[in-house]
Tab-separated table of C-alpha atoms in Angstrom:
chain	number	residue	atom	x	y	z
A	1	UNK	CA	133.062	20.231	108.137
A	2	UNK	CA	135.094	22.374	106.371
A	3	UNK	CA	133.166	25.919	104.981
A	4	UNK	CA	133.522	25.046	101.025
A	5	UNK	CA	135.307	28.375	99.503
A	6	UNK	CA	132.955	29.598	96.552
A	7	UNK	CA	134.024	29.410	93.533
A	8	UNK	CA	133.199	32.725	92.666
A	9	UNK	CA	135.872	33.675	94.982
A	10	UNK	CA	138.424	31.440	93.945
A	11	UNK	CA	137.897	33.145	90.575
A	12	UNK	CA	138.291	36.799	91.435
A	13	UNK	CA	141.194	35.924	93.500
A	14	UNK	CA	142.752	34.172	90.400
A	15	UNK	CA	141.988	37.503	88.279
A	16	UNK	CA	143.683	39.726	91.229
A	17	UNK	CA	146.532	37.493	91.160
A	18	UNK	CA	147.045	37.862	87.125
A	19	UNK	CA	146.136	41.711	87.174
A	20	UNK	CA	149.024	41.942	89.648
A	21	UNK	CA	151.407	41.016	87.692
A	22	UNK	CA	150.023	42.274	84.571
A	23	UNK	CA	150.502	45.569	85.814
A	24	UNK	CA	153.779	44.881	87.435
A	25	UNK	CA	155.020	44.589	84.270
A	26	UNK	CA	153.268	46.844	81.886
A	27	UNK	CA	151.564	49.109	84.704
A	28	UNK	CA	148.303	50.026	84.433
A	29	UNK	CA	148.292	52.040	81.559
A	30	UNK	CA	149.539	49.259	79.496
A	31	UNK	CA	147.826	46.841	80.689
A	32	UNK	CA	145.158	45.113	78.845
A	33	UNK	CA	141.757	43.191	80.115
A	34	UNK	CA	142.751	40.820	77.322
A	35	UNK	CA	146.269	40.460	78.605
A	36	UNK	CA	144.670	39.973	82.385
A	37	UNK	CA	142.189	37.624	81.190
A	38	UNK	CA	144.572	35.643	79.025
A	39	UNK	CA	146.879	34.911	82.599
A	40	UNK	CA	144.155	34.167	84.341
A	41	UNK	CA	142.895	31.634	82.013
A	42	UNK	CA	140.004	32.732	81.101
A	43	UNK	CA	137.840	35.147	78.165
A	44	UNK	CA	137.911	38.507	78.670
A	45	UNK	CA	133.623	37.871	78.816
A	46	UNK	CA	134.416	36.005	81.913
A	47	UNK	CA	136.267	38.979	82.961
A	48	UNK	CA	134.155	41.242	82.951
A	49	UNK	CA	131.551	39.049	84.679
A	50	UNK	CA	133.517	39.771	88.016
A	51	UNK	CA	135.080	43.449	87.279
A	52	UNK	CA	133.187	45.717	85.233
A	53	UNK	CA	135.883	47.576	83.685
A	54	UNK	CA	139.542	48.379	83.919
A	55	UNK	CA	139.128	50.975	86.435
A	56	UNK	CA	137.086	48.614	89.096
A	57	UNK	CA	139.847	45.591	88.147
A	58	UNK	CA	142.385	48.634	89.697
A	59	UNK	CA	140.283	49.536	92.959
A	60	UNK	CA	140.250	45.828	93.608
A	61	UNK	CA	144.107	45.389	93.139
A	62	UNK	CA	144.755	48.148	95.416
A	63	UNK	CA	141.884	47.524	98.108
A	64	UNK	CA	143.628	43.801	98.024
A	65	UNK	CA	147.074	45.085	98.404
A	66	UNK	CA	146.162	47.408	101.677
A	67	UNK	CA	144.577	44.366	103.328
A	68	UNK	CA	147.577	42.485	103.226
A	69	UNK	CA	150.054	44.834	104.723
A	70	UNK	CA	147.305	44.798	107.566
A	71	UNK	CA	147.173	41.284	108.134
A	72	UNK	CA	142.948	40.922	106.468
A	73	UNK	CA	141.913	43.653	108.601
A	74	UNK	CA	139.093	44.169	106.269
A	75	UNK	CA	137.454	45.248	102.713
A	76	UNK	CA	138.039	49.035	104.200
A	77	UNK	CA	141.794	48.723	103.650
A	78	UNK	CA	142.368	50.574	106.908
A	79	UNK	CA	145.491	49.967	108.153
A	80	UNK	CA	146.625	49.634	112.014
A	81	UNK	CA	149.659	50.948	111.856
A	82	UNK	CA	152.270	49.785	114.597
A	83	UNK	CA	155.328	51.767	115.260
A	84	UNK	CA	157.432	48.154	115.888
A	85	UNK	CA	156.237	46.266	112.291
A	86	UNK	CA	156.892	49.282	110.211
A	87	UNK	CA	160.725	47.903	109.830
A	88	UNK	CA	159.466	44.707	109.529
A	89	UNK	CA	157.334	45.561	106.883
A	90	UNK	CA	159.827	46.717	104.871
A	91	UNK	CA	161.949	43.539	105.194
A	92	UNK	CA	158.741	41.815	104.227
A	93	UNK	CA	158.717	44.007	101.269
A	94	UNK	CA	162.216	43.009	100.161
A	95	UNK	CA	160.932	40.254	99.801
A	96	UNK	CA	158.116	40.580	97.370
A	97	UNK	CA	159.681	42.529	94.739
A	98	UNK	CA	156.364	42.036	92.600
A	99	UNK	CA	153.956	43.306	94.786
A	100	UNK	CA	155.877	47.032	95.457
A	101	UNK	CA	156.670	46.789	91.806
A	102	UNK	CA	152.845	47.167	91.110
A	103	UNK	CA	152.475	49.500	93.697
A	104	UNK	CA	155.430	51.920	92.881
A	105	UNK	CA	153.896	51.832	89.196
A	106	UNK	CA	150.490	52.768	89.828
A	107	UNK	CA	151.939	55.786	92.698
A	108	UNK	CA	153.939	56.791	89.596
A	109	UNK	CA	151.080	56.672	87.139
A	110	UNK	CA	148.834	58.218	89.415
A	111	UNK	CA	150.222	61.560	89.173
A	112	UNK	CA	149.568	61.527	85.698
A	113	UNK	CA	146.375	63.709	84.479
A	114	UNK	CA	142.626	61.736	85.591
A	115	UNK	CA	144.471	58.403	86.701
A	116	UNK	CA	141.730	56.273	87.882
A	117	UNK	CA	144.288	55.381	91.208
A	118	UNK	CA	144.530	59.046	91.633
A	119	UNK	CA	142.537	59.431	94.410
A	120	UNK	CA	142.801	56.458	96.194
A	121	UNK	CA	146.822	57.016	96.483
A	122	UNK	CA	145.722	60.367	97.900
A	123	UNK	CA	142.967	59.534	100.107
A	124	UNK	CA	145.252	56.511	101.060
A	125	UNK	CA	148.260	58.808	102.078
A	126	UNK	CA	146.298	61.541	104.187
A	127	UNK	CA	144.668	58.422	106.212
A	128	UNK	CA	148.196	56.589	106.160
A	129	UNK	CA	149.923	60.478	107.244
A	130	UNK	CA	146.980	61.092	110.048
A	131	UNK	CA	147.228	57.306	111.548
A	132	UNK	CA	151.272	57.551	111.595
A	133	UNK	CA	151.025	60.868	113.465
A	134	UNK	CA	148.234	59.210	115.971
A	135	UNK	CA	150.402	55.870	116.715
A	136	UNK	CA	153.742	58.336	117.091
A	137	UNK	CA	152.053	60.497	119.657
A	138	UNK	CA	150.346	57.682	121.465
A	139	UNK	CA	154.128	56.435	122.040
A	140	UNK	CA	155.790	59.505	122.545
A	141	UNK	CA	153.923	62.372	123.101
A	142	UNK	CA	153.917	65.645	121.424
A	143	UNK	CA	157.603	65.864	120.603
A	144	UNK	CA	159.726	62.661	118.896
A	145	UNK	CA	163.352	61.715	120.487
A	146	UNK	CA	165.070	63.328	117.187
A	147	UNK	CA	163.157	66.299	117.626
A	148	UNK	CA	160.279	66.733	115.511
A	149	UNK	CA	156.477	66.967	116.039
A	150	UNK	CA	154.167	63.347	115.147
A	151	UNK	CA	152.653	65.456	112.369
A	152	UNK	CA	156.208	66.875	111.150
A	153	UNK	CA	157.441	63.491	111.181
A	154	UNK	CA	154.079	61.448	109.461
A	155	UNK	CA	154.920	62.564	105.918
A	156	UNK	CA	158.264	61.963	105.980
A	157	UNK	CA	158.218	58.494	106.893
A	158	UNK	CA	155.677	57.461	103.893
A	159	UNK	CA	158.144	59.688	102.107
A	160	UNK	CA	161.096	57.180	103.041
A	161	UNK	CA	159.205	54.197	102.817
A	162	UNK	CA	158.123	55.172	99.220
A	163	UNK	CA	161.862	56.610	97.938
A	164	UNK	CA	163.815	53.572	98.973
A	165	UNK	CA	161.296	50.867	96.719
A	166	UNK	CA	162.434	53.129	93.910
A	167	UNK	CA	165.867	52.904	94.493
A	168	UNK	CA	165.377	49.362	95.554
A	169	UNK	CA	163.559	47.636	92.683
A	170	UNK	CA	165.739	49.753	90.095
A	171	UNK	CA	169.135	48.583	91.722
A	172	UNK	CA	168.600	46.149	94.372
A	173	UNK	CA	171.958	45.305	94.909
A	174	UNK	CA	173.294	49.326	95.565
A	175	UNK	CA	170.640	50.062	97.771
A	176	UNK	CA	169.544	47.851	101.427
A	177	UNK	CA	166.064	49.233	101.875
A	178	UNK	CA	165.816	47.832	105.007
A	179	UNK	CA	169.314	48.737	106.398
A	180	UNK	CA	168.252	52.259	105.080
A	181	UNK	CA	164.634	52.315	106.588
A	182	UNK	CA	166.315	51.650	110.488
A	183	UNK	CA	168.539	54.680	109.609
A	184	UNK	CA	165.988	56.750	109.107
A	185	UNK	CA	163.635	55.321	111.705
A	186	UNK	CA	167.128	55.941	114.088
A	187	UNK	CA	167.200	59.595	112.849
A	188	UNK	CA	163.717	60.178	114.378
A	189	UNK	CA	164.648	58.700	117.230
A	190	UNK	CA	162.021	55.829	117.079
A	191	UNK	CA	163.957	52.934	116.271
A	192	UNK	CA	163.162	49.402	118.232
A	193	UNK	CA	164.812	48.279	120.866
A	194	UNK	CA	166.142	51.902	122.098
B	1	UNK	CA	175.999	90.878	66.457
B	2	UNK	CA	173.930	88.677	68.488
B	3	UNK	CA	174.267	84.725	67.300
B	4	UNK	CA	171.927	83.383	65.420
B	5	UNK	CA	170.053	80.385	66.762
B	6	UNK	CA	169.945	77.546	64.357
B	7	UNK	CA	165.947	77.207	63.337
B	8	UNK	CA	166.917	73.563	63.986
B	9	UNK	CA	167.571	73.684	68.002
B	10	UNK	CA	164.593	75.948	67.858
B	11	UNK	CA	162.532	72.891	66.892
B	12	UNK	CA	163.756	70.808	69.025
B	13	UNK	CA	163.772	72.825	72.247
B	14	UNK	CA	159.732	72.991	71.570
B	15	UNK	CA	159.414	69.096	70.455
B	16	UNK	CA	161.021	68.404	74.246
B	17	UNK	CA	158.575	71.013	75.387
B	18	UNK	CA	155.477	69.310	73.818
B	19	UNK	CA	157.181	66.037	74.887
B	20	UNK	CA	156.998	67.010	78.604
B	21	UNK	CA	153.786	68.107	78.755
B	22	UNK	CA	152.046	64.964	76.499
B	23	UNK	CA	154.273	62.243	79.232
B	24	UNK	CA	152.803	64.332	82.415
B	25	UNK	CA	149.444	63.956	81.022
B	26	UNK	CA	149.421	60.296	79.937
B	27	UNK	CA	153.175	58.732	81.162
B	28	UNK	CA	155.553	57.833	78.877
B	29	UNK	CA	153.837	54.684	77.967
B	30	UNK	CA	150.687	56.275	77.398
B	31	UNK	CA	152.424	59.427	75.305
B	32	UNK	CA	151.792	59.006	71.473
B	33	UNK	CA	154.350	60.367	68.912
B	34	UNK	CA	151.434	61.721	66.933
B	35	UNK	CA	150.098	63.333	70.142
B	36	UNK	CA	153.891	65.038	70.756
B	37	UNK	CA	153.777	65.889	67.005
B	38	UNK	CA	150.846	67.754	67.211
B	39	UNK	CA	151.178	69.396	70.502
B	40	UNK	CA	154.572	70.725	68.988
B	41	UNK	CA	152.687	71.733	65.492
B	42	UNK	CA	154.390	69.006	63.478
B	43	UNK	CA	153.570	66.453	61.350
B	44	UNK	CA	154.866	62.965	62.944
B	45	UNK	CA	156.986	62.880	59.724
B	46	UNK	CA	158.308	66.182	60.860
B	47	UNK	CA	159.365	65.078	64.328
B	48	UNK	CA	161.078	61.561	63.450
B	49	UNK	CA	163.240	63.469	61.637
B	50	UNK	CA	164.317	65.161	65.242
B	51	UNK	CA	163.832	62.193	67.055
B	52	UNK	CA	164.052	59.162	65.102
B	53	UNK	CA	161.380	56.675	67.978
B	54	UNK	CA	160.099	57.762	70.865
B	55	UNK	CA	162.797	55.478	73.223
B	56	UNK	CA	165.352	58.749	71.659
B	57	UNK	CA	162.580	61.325	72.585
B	58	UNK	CA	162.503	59.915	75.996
B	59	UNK	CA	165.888	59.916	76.673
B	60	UNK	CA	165.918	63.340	74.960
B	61	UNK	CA	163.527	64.848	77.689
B	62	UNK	CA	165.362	63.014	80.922
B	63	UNK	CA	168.800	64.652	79.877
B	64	UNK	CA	167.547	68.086	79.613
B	65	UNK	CA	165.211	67.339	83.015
B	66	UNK	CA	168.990	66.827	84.542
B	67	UNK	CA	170.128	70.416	82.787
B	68	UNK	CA	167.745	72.732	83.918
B	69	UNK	CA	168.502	71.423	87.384
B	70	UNK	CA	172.285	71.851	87.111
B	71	UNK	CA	172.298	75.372	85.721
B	72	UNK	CA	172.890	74.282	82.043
B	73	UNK	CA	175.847	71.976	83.248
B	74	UNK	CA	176.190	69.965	79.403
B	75	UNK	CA	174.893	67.378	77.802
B	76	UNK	CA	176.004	64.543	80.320
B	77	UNK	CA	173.336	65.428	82.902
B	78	UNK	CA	176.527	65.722	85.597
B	79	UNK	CA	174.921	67.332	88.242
B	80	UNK	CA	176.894	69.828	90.606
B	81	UNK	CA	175.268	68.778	93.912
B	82	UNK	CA	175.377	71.365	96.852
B	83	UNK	CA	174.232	70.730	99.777
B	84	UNK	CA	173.086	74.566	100.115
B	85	UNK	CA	171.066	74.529	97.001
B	86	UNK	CA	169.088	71.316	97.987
B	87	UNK	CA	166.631	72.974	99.959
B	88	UNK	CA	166.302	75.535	97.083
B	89	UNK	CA	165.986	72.882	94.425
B	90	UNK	CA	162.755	71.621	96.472
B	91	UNK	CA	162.054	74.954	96.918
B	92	UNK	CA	161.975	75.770	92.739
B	93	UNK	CA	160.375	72.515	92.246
B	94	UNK	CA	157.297	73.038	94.395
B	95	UNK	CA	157.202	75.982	91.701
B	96	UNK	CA	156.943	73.542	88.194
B	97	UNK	CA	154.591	70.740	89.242
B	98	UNK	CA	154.159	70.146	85.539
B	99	UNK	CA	157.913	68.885	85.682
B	100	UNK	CA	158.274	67.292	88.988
B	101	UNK	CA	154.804	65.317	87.510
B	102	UNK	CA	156.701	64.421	84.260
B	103	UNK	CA	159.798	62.781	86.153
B	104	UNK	CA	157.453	61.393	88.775
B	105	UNK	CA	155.342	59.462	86.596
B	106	UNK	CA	158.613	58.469	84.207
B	107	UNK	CA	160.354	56.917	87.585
B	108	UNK	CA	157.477	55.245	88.229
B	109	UNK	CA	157.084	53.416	84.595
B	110	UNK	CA	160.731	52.631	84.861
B	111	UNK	CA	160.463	49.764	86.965
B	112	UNK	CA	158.110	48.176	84.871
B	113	UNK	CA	159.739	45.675	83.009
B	114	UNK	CA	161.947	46.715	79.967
B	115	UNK	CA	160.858	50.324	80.074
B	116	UNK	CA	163.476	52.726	78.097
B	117	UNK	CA	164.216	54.820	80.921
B	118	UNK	CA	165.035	52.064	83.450
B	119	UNK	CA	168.723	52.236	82.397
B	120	UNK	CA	168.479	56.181	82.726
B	121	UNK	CA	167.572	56.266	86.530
B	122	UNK	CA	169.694	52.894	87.525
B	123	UNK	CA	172.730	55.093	86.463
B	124	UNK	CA	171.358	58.266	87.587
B	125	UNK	CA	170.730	57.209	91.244
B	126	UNK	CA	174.100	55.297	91.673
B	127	UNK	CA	175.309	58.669	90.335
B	128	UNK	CA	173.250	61.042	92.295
B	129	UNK	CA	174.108	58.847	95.620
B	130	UNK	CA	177.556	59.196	95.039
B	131	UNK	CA	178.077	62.881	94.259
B	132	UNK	CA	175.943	63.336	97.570
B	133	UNK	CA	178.145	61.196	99.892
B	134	UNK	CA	180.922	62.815	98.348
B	135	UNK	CA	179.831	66.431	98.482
B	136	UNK	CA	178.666	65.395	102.040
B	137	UNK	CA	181.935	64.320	103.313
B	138	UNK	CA	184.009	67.002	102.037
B	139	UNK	CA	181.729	69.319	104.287
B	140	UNK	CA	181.121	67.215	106.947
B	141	UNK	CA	184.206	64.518	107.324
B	142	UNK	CA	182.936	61.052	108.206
B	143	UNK	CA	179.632	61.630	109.566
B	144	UNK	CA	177.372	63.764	110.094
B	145	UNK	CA	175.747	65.615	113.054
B	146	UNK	CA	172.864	63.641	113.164
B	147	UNK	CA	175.123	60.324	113.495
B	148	UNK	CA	175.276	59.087	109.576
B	149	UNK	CA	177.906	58.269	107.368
B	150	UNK	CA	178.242	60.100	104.248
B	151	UNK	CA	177.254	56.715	101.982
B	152	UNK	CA	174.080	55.799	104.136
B	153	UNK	CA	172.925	58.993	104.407
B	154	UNK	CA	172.646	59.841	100.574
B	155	UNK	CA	170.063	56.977	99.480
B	156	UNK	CA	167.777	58.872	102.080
B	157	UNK	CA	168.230	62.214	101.035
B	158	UNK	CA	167.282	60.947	97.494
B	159	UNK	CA	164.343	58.813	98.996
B	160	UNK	CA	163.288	62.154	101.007
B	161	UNK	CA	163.071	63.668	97.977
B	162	UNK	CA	161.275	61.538	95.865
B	163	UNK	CA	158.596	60.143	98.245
B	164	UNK	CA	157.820	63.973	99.431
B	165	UNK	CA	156.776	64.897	95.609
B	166	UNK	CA	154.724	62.157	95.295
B	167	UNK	CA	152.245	63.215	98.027
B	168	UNK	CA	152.782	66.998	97.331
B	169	UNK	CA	151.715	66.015	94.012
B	170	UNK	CA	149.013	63.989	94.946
B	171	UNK	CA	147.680	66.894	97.553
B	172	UNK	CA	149.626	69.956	97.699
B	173	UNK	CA	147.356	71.448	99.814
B	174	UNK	CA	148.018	68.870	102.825
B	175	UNK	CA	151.983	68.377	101.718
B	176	UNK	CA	154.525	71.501	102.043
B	177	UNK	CA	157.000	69.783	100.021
B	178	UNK	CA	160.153	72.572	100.923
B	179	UNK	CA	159.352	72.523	104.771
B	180	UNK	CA	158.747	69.098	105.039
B	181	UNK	CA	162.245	68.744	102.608
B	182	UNK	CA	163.826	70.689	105.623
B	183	UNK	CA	163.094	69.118	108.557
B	184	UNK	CA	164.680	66.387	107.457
B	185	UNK	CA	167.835	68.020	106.381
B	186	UNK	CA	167.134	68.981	110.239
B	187	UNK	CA	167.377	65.358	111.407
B	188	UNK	CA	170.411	64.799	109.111
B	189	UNK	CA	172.128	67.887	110.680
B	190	UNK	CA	173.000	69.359	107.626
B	191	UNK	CA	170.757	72.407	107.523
B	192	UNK	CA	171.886	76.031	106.487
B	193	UNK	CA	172.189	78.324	108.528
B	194	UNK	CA	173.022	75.873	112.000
């Protein structure tokens, strides 16, 4: 027997899906519950029966997004990092143009003044900073190949990885964001395979 | 006789003032002409006649954003890259946040679909990347101490710098944007002073 998925699920999944691209293409700000609810085919009363508001629709979107860079490793969004898919993920990223375009627009938003993705992106980044700097010294010990510290080096790889999708999704053609990840990864001295 | 400054660029000077603060409160999609016009102590009839839409306002603000960092450089936003000053420009910036916050939440909205500004940073970063290769070359020939060419160093430099003001922004109390800035002018091998 197979388990029967409920439908419940389906649903929210199906309002994920559309708030994705809704704010992909509007970002957050102007996006619309009637603009999600209209690509997800359904009233913006049914909406609201499975997010509350416009803020929880967000939390959801982003919670969603951090499980899938960790391969469903849980509501808690907390990512095992690994040294060896970091390059990967980036050529997995290349690949989904959508899905970093809704994440570079809500980082950018989410500077702006009481942003309701404020402070996940900032809880998200000191977790995502402290777990780089653990995984860096597990493999290397207190000082990297190119010369810097784990915790020295931590911020300036989410730096990279966040730079590059800007250059990326505004000129994809210019810039090889995953040519230009291993160059940085090979300036650290971390690179695979060496 | 000192010149007398036409009551005209007086105006506008504090319409692009307004401007900046209203899109690092609320983005440029969430900035409101009426909400520039009043910050500015206009009517909205009085600021169309400056700025005749808010698209022109935008642009408006990103040009002079370019000016201030180029030392007053003209009205094409060429900036004079040195590598010296780079450090120094991080350095300044980690001194504005209210700036760095307005062109970090505008570079975020541009990749949204048919934003107004997308155009300005697709021609700004193939411009930026440039100058830095070439201002990196003259100094440093074919590549640089840390083992990069000229043209695949300069996307990361501008990555570096964008990614790092995101999570100084975010938490400036965890980020030191400048130091951070240098250690990876360290890995390039392009740091004063060496």
């Amino acid at each position: 027997m197979t388990p029967v998925r409920p439908r419940s699920a389906e649903r929210r999944a199906e309002i994920l899906r559309a708030a994705f691209e809704v704010i992909a293409e509007r970002g957050y700000r102007g996006a619309s519950l009637a603009a999600v609810a209209e690509r997800a085919g359904l009233t913006q009363q049914g909406l609201l029966h499975h997010f509350p508001n416009k803020a929880a629709l967000l939390v959801a979107v982003l919670e969603e997004r951090d499980r899938w860079d960790t391969g469903g490793s849980g509501a808690t969004g907390r990512a095992a990092w690994r040294l060896d898919l970091l390059a990967t993920l980036v050529d997995y990223n290349a690949m989904r143009p959508g899905v970093v375009q809704t994440f570079s627009a809500l980082l950018g938003e989410s500077v702006t003044d009481d942003h309701p993705a404020r402070d996940f992106f900032t809880r998200r980044y000191a977790r995502v900073r402290a777990d780089m700097a653990g995984v860096l010294r597990a493999e290397f010990g207190e000082r990297l190949p190119g010369g810097l510290t784990p915790e020295r080096a931590a911020p300036l790889l989410t730096a990279m990885l966040d730079g590059l999708q800007y250059q990326w999704l505004l000129d994809p053609e210019a810039v090889d964001m995953a040519a230009a990840f291993r160059d940085f990864l090979g300036l650290l001295g971390v690179e695979e395979g060496k």
